[in-house]
Amino acid sequence: MYDAHAYRQYFENDFTYLNGFRRNVHRYADQTAIDDPETGTTLTYAELGNRVDRLATGLVGAGAGTGDVVAYQLFNGGEFAELYLATQAAGLVGSPMNYRLAAGETSYILGTGRPRIYLYDTDLTDMVRIALDRLDERPEVLVAVGPGQPLPGAIRYEELFAATPNLPRAHRTVWDETTRLYTSGTTGMPKGVPLNSMAEIFSAHDVIMHFPLSQRDKTMNMTPWFHRGGLYCAGPNPTFYLGSSLVPLRTFDPDTTLDYVERYGLTFLIGAPTNLAMLAHAQETRKRDLSSLRGIVTMGAPLEREAALRYQKVLNPNIFNGYGSTEGFWNTFLRPTDLPEMAGTAGRACIDDDVAVVRVFDDRPAEPHETVAKDGAEVGEVIVRSPKGANAYVDAPDQEARKFHHGWLYIGDLATWDEREFVTIVGRKDDMLISGGENVHPVQVEEALNEHPAVNDSLVVGVPDDRWGQLVVAYVVTEEGTSLTATELDRHCRAHPMLSTFKRPRAYRFVDFLPLSATGKKLHYKSTAQAAEDAAAGLFTYPEKETP
């Protein structure tokens, strides 16, 4: 007799993402899981499984209990991949952190997330030292990853590993949090996005179906794995669930990447449009054999028609484009069969997803049925509903209420859609801009600039840039009677503890006033249009020795 309750318990407890990986440990025991060029290390699934269980045992032995957070601020590599799996094996919450963050941003995440264990790359030692000094309460266990000198009190990564696996079974269901990513808030401060095992599984399935991926594939994600697109788009998540293999790339370099395609026989590359632009230039400069590639997937920005045609000719005919967010992963997909006709759009809904473009009201969010016309002209807000998405933030109820309604995620992007439901992104409801695939919130940059004693006020926007997508620039009003240069402001931003280097303005224009609304609100949209004209006219000043 069918027992629905018993089946539900069996399903919840035994069909986790981790168990999917464990099947591959014996199913593909001798197949390569990780081939790391940085260290020269190759791990089979059997070897990776053993290291994961020894690491998980060590994490528990270091004092981490079920549901505790383990934060790791690492570059792409074997250690990152092992921690992604080992935290789940130990019943913990793994929390990858952006290694590009400033010390103040790092301390904010550590202070609010309160990880029991914190691992950092020794290349980040100077920043981490400052971040830890800003904390009232430090993580109990500090772990240094890499050859550099550890901070006082830190242990080495290999010291975490138990001699033999001895891991008690953690009672975790598919609904329990497994991974906590961080995305920028409306003022630029990070907010936690909790993902459970069900989201892990659906994310893996989504990538496997859309490429599609097979066990024979060997992939490289060119973006940092701390991003949703880095970890889940042919990064560790789908790779280890499927049984294919990956080649980590510590930091992106176009020539190195193309050399690796030849050397390792890579079948898929994944990255932001800025990555593809640099790859195309490098390939045109020095041709490599890219015949092993079955496709290249880009995400983070629309794929323009001329760019798509160039990449199909220079790199590979199979160019894909995914659109989404940290909260929802990707929710629309543009396939090679849609090119070049639909280039410039974000494609249409993924297999398991619902996507709509709804009207924008001043006083309330639109209901899911209040859609704009499917005419490719009327602009509305993109909303999505997906089983691979998060439906909450960690300790951010106000922002959670603004983003999630009736099971739908209100991304904040403005778009049109046509009769076939192809979505075209046209802008943002807020003023966020994207530079080099990273979110930059003007308010955070403006707050940093305004702390300079000679700055009265500032306004930050983005201007189009062939390499970075958007270049961060600033309009600055100085205090009366003071003088200021772009170089001084650049020095101020580089030293600011709450401003990541990639967020700093790359050019400045000193003005007498900023465009404001009747209520005193800065009109970023108006300055965005003006900035493009000013940049074309050469009216911005660049810091000395600046290389945009």
XYZ file of C-alpha atoms in Angstrom:
548
model
C 0.000 0.000 0.000
C 1.370 3.405 -0.987
C 2.383 5.473 2.048
C 2.691 9.118 0.962
C 4.171 10.248 4.275
C 6.849 7.544 4.255
C 7.739 8.303 0.635
C 8.016 12.017 1.387
C 10.428 11.336 4.254
C 12.461 8.979 2.058
C 12.569 11.541 -0.734
C 13.478 14.456 1.518
C 16.251 12.615 3.337
C 17.872 10.556 0.590
C 17.555 12.554 -2.622
C 19.810 15.433 -1.668
C 22.355 17.009 -3.995
C 25.164 15.448 -1.947
C 23.820 11.956 -2.556
C 23.911 12.700 -6.263
C 27.625 13.384 -5.941
C 28.125 10.242 -3.830
C 26.597 8.085 -6.562
C 29.305 9.315 -8.917
C 32.084 8.529 -6.436
C 31.580 4.829 -7.174
C 29.781 5.102 -10.540
C 32.653 7.058 -12.130
C 35.360 6.204 -9.582
C 38.268 6.362 -12.043
C 37.003 9.309 -14.088
C 38.627 12.719 -13.628
C 36.580 15.124 -11.522
C 39.065 18.038 -11.251
C 42.109 18.859 -13.377
C 43.719 21.905 -11.720
C 46.356 23.717 -13.839
C 47.359 25.972 -10.936
C 48.553 23.113 -8.734
C 49.023 20.356 -11.311
C 46.604 18.228 -9.282
C 44.215 15.749 -10.880
C 41.537 14.086 -8.757
C 39.334 11.199 -9.785
C 35.828 10.925 -8.348
C 37.015 8.258 -5.893
C 39.887 10.482 -4.738
C 37.653 13.533 -4.506
C 35.073 11.576 -2.505
C 37.714 10.495 -0.016
C 39.071 14.020 0.412
C 35.573 15.444 0.811
C 34.734 13.009 3.605
C 38.064 13.580 5.353
C 37.557 17.346 5.102
C 33.966 17.088 6.327
C 35.191 15.013 9.285
C 37.786 17.682 10.002
C 35.226 20.501 9.873
C 33.081 18.704 12.434
C 36.165 17.983 14.517
C 37.029 21.682 14.475
C 33.742 22.427 16.207
C 31.268 23.041 13.376
C 27.814 21.644 14.157
C 24.783 20.937 11.983
C 23.579 24.128 10.310
C 26.662 26.186 11.219
C 28.096 28.484 8.559
C 31.543 27.887 7.041
C 32.693 30.905 5.029
C 35.431 30.667 2.427
C 36.962 33.558 0.503
C 38.896 31.700 -2.168
C 39.811 31.802 -5.834
C 38.551 29.082 -8.178
C 40.394 25.856 -7.443
C 40.370 22.451 -5.825
C 39.961 23.808 -2.282
C 36.829 25.739 -3.254
C 35.334 22.655 -4.922
C 36.118 20.430 -1.943
C 34.554 22.861 0.515
C 31.399 23.179 -1.583
C 30.879 19.418 -1.173
C 32.373 18.889 2.306
C 30.142 21.472 3.979
C 27.111 19.602 2.670
C 28.578 16.253 3.753
C 28.991 17.603 7.286
C 25.482 19.090 7.414
C 26.865 22.642 7.360
C 26.105 25.758 5.317
C 28.898 26.647 2.895
C 29.211 30.376 2.228
C 31.511 31.427 -0.633
C 32.631 35.067 -0.401
C 33.725 37.494 -3.093
C 37.530 37.719 -3.005
C 37.317 41.180 -4.595
C 35.622 42.717 -1.564
C 37.156 45.494 0.460
C 38.044 44.870 4.103
C 34.924 46.638 5.362
C 32.650 44.600 3.133
C 34.365 41.385 4.194
C 33.979 42.257 7.874
C 30.308 43.095 7.278
C 29.625 39.599 5.914
C 31.652 37.920 8.661
C 29.916 40.024 11.297
C 26.392 39.350 10.073
C 26.857 35.762 8.864
C 28.832 34.717 11.971
C 30.611 31.718 10.428
C 32.035 29.174 12.850
C 34.976 28.598 10.455
C 36.457 31.100 7.992
C 38.925 30.110 5.260
C 40.824 32.695 3.227
C 43.394 32.656 0.436
C 46.797 33.856 1.620
C 46.959 36.242 -1.355
C 44.230 38.172 0.519
C 46.125 38.312 3.827
C 46.516 42.095 4.040
C 42.819 42.701 3.408
C 41.733 39.876 5.730
C 43.897 41.213 8.570
C 42.112 44.575 8.395
C 38.690 42.898 8.091
C 39.268 40.748 11.186
C 40.487 43.745 13.176
C 37.152 45.455 12.511
C 35.166 42.585 14.046
C 33.907 42.495 17.623
C 33.699 38.704 17.449
C 35.971 36.701 15.167
C 35.219 33.268 13.691
C 36.311 30.531 16.083
C 38.529 28.811 13.518
C 40.677 30.651 10.967
C 42.148 28.653 8.086
C 44.797 29.836 5.608
C 44.690 28.419 2.077
C 47.808 28.846 -0.031
C 51.580 29.086 0.397
C 51.641 32.513 2.078
C 52.348 33.078 5.764
C 49.189 32.436 7.826
C 47.781 35.116 10.096
C 48.393 34.583 13.829
C 46.128 31.841 15.136
C 45.320 30.447 11.688
C 45.871 26.817 10.726
C 46.795 25.513 7.287
C 44.120 24.052 5.023
C 45.623 20.560 5.002
C 45.557 20.541 8.822
C 41.750 20.468 8.638
C 41.711 17.027 7.031
C 41.102 14.019 9.256
C 43.444 11.071 8.727
C 40.460 8.868 7.864
C 36.799 9.652 7.200
C 34.657 9.220 10.307
C 31.567 11.219 9.580
C 28.309 10.702 11.494
C 25.280 10.935 9.200
C 23.837 14.430 9.420
C 20.055 14.509 9.258
C 19.485 16.995 6.441
C 16.588 17.145 4.026
C 16.294 18.670 0.579
C 14.722 21.751 2.196
C 17.633 22.558 4.518
C 20.035 25.352 3.588
C 23.214 24.089 1.948
C 24.827 27.145 0.378
C 24.635 30.848 1.202
C 25.675 33.250 -1.523
C 25.881 37.019 -1.207
C 24.510 39.623 -3.543
C 24.620 43.386 -3.252
C 21.758 45.189 -1.552
C 20.081 48.346 -2.799
C 22.752 50.456 -1.084
C 25.546 48.105 -2.055
C 25.946 46.164 1.196
C 25.820 42.392 0.677
C 22.772 40.348 1.615
C 22.666 36.590 2.074
C 20.804 34.372 -0.386
C 20.045 30.953 1.150
C 19.863 27.959 -1.179
C 18.704 24.481 -0.228
C 19.457 21.065 -1.683
C 16.383 21.172 -3.904
C 17.667 24.378 -5.507
C 21.079 22.711 -5.912
C 19.509 19.774 -7.761
C 17.265 21.852 -10.028
C 20.188 24.148 -10.873
C 22.289 21.143 -11.903
C 19.448 19.687 -13.964
C 18.872 23.022 -15.672
C 22.451 23.324 -16.904
C 22.672 19.655 -17.874
C 19.526 19.968 -19.998
C 20.237 23.324 -21.607
C 23.782 22.817 -22.883
C 23.312 19.781 -22.798
C 26.141 18.320 -20.704
C 27.321 14.706 -20.685
C 29.762 12.725 -18.549
C 32.368 13.148 -21.278
C 32.402 16.934 -21.047
C 35.250 18.933 -19.567
C 34.261 22.502 -18.763
C 35.804 25.748 -17.595
C 33.842 28.586 -16.023
C 35.867 31.738 -16.554
C 33.979 33.717 -13.893
C 34.575 33.534 -10.125
C 32.777 30.630 -8.482
C 31.483 32.848 -5.669
C 28.916 34.054 -8.213
C 25.729 32.054 -8.803
C 26.668 31.813 -12.465
C 30.199 30.700 -11.600
C 29.324 27.963 -9.126
C 26.193 26.680 -10.867
C 26.812 27.151 -14.595
C 29.159 24.256 -15.424
C 31.116 24.992 -12.270
C 31.228 22.489 -9.393
C 27.439 22.172 -9.020
C 26.379 20.510 -12.316
C 29.788 18.899 -12.877
C 29.811 16.843 -9.693
C 26.122 15.998 -9.917
C 26.490 14.701 -13.469
C 29.902 13.024 -13.293
C 31.751 15.173 -15.829
C 35.008 17.032 -15.129
C 36.114 20.616 -14.726
C 39.274 22.672 -15.093
C 39.441 25.559 -12.588
C 40.720 28.952 -13.720
C 42.106 30.929 -10.783
C 41.912 34.302 -12.514
C 40.768 35.068 -16.040
C 43.281 35.693 -18.782
C 42.118 35.297 -22.402
C 45.361 33.850 -23.756
C 45.685 31.369 -20.908
C 42.058 30.323 -21.338
C 42.449 29.608 -25.049
C 45.689 27.743 -24.403
C 43.823 25.565 -21.890
C 41.151 24.764 -24.495
C 43.893 23.189 -26.594
C 45.782 21.561 -23.738
C 42.837 20.024 -21.882
C 40.378 19.510 -24.736
C 37.742 21.702 -23.098
C 34.226 21.246 -24.438
C 32.428 24.257 -22.901
C 33.547 27.707 -21.805
C 31.331 29.878 -19.616
C 31.764 33.578 -18.898
C 30.476 37.124 -19.086
C 30.204 38.996 -22.408
C 33.377 40.887 -21.471
C 35.210 37.541 -21.330
C 34.022 36.616 -24.825
C 35.098 39.963 -26.240
C 38.626 39.437 -24.911
C 38.698 35.805 -26.087
C 37.729 36.843 -29.606
C 40.492 39.443 -29.715
C 43.065 36.952 -28.394
C 42.002 34.303 -30.917
C 42.199 36.760 -33.813
C 45.676 37.780 -32.654
C 46.967 34.209 -32.241
C 44.839 31.320 -33.452
C 44.452 28.158 -31.347
C 42.773 24.879 -32.134
C 39.304 25.274 -30.583
C 37.792 22.238 -32.284
C 37.118 20.470 -28.962
C 34.604 23.152 -27.960
C 30.945 22.202 -28.233
C 29.769 25.635 -27.160
C 30.351 28.850 -25.223
C 27.830 30.171 -22.713
C 27.688 33.810 -21.735
C 25.580 35.509 -19.090
C 25.260 38.766 -17.185
C 24.374 41.046 -20.105
C 22.486 40.928 -23.416
C 24.299 39.519 -26.418
C 24.269 42.100 -29.207
C 23.736 40.923 -32.779
C 27.101 42.003 -34.209
C 28.947 40.578 -31.202
C 27.090 37.264 -31.546
C 27.978 37.000 -35.229
C 31.636 37.738 -34.472
C 31.847 35.154 -31.676
C 30.168 32.518 -33.839
C 32.736 33.119 -36.553
C 35.879 33.530 -34.428
C 35.223 31.234 -31.442
C 32.413 28.717 -31.946
C 29.094 28.582 -33.822
C 27.250 27.489 -30.660
C 26.907 30.627 -28.549
C 24.389 30.624 -25.683
C 23.242 33.457 -23.418
C 21.609 33.038 -20.013
C 19.836 35.749 -18.028
C 19.084 35.753 -14.318
C 20.259 36.742 -10.847
C 21.857 35.394 -7.677
C 18.400 34.787 -6.257
C 17.004 32.939 -9.263
C 20.036 31.625 -11.202
C 19.236 31.996 -14.898
C 15.592 32.124 -15.882
C 15.694 32.803 -19.621
C 18.003 31.287 -22.187
C 19.021 32.335 -25.689
C 20.091 29.340 -27.774
C 22.317 29.154 -30.864
C 19.236 28.367 -32.973
C 17.854 31.796 -31.949
C 20.911 33.583 -33.366
C 21.415 35.957 -34.975
C 17.696 36.785 -35.332
C 17.023 37.206 -31.597
C 20.454 38.492 -30.534
C 20.041 41.438 -28.183
C 17.212 39.674 -26.351
C 17.633 37.588 -23.207
C 15.852 34.645 -24.807
C 12.777 33.085 -23.270
C 11.917 31.106 -20.165
C 13.985 28.095 -19.127
C 12.326 24.677 -19.004
C 11.232 24.720 -15.353
C 10.644 28.471 -15.077
C 7.825 30.962 -15.415
C 8.773 34.436 -16.647
C 6.524 37.455 -17.098
C 6.933 41.157 -17.794
C 4.500 43.071 -15.593
C 3.394 46.670 -15.288
C 5.202 49.080 -12.979
C 3.170 50.975 -10.383
C 4.384 53.727 -8.073
C 2.591 52.467 -4.970
C 2.679 48.662 -5.211
C 4.175 45.712 -7.051
C 2.141 44.429 -9.973
C 0.341 41.126 -9.620
C 1.732 38.343 -11.848
C -1.260 38.574 -14.202
C -0.846 42.342 -14.720
C 1.468 41.962 -17.697
C 2.438 44.493 -20.330
C 1.531 43.905 -23.963
C 3.554 41.284 -25.822
C 4.440 43.777 -28.513
C 8.165 44.295 -27.977
C 7.491 47.933 -27.124
C 5.687 48.395 -23.790
C 8.171 48.377 -20.898
C 7.545 46.536 -17.630
C 9.399 44.715 -14.852
C 10.715 41.161 -15.217
C 9.408 38.684 -12.639
C 10.329 35.009 -12.436
C 9.256 31.868 -10.624
C 11.625 28.916 -10.493
C 12.273 25.795 -8.381
C 16.001 26.584 -8.463
C 15.523 30.009 -6.938
C 15.723 31.371 -3.413
C 12.566 32.768 -1.876
C 14.123 34.748 0.952
C 17.130 36.666 2.202
C 19.032 36.033 5.419
C 18.088 38.642 8.040
C 16.929 41.237 5.500
C 13.111 41.347 5.906
C 12.620 44.757 4.299
C 14.504 43.845 1.129
C 12.873 40.419 1.126
C 9.430 42.052 1.142
C 10.408 44.230 -1.820
C 11.768 41.352 -3.907
C 9.448 38.368 -3.289
C 5.672 38.309 -3.809
C 3.405 35.248 -4.001
C 6.295 32.964 -4.919
C 7.623 35.292 -7.640
C 10.959 37.098 -7.652
C 10.786 40.723 -8.776
C 14.262 41.119 -10.215
C 14.150 44.887 -10.758
C 15.053 44.786 -14.449
C 12.919 46.655 -16.956
C 12.134 44.880 -20.210
C 9.793 44.311 -23.116
C 8.611 40.975 -24.492
C 7.144 39.883 -27.792
C 4.411 37.498 -28.899
C 6.822 34.538 -28.578
C 7.766 35.738 -25.071
C 11.348 36.646 -25.944
C 12.458 39.115 -23.268
C 14.580 42.188 -24.044
C 16.188 43.974 -21.078
C 16.146 47.772 -21.395
C 17.323 48.988 -17.985
C 16.876 48.871 -14.217
C 14.171 50.109 -11.867
C 16.945 51.092 -9.480
C 20.224 52.656 -10.523
C 22.514 49.626 -10.399
C 25.067 49.304 -13.169
C 27.180 46.329 -14.242
C 30.903 46.656 -14.936
C 32.898 43.608 -15.973
C 30.039 41.353 -14.894
C 29.989 42.781 -11.338
C 27.124 44.746 -9.779
C 28.003 48.298 -8.775
C 25.476 50.299 -6.763
C 25.977 54.052 -7.214
C 24.810 54.913 -3.688
C 27.671 52.971 -2.104
C 30.271 54.625 -4.343
C 28.748 58.055 -3.781
C 28.861 57.577 -0.013
C 32.563 56.759 -0.245
C 33.290 59.759 -2.479
C 31.315 62.104 -0.230
C 33.532 61.221 2.721
C 36.373 63.133 1.053
C 36.543 66.502 2.815
C 36.683 68.409 -0.484
C 33.565 66.734 -1.941
C 30.196 68.399 -1.462
C 28.211 65.759 -3.360
C 28.595 63.234 -6.137
C 26.596 61.170 -8.604
C 27.845 57.887 -10.057
C 26.677 56.295 -13.321
C 28.006 54.011 -16.037
C 29.041 54.790 -19.589
C 29.210 52.206 -22.399
C 32.573 50.486 -22.705
C 33.635 47.846 -25.224
C 35.724 45.900 -22.716
C 33.814 46.181 -19.424
C 30.264 46.715 -20.660
C 29.948 49.805 -18.478
C 32.680 51.996 -17.048
C 32.002 53.562 -13.646
C 32.260 57.367 -13.796
C 31.391 60.115 -11.321
C 30.103 63.666 -11.423
C 31.522 65.563 -8.457
C 30.584 68.885 -6.856
C 33.462 70.177 -4.722
C 33.232 72.225 -1.554
C 33.474 75.950 -2.204
C 37.039 77.201 -2.107
C 38.641 73.778 -2.459
C 40.471 72.180 -5.351
C 40.444 68.504 -6.210
C 41.839 66.239 -8.916
C 40.771 62.904 -10.361
C 44.011 61.377 -9.104
C 43.301 62.480 -5.511
C 39.808 60.998 -5.663
C 41.127 57.769 -7.139
C 43.638 57.511 -4.288
C 40.821 58.131 -1.803
C 38.673 55.364 -3.342
C 41.510 52.841 -3.475
C 42.127 53.367 0.248
C 38.481 53.295 1.303
C 37.747 50.206 3.456
C 34.160 49.846 2.233
C 34.780 50.132 -1.503
C 35.985 47.217 -3.630
C 38.545 48.185 -6.234
C 36.270 47.217 -9.137
C 33.612 49.670 -7.894
C 35.771 52.789 -7.918
C 35.120 55.405 -10.635
C 37.553 55.270 -13.515
C 36.890 58.847 -14.640
C 35.508 62.064 -13.147
C 33.825 65.247 -14.235
C 33.760 68.188 -11.856
C 30.485 70.123 -12.109
C 28.727 72.990 -10.317
C 25.524 71.052 -9.571
C 23.865 67.657 -9.957
C 20.509 66.962 -11.646
C 17.875 66.582 -8.906
C 14.138 65.929 -8.850
C 11.678 68.308 -7.186
C 12.058 66.292 -3.992
C 15.862 66.414 -4.100
C 16.452 62.896 -5.451
C 19.419 62.429 -7.764
C 18.334 61.724 -11.329
C 20.729 58.939 -12.260
C 18.854 58.079 -15.436
C 19.283 61.627 -16.697
C 22.990 61.661 -15.905
C 23.457 58.261 -17.560
C 22.360 59.693 -20.902
C 24.445 62.814 -20.371
C 27.505 60.797 -19.346
C 27.528 58.874 -22.624
C 27.616 62.186 -24.508
C 30.259 63.635 -22.195
C 32.455 60.549 -22.577
C 32.217 60.716 -26.364
C 33.172 64.400 -26.195
C 36.176 63.671 -23.976
C 34.914 65.724 -21.042
C 35.831 63.239 -18.300
C 39.173 63.411 -16.509
C 41.078 60.191 -15.843
C 43.391 59.683 -12.873
C 47.083 59.703 -13.657
C 48.425 56.342 -14.913
C 44.868 55.005 -14.995
C 44.195 52.122 -17.384
C 40.408 51.773 -17.801
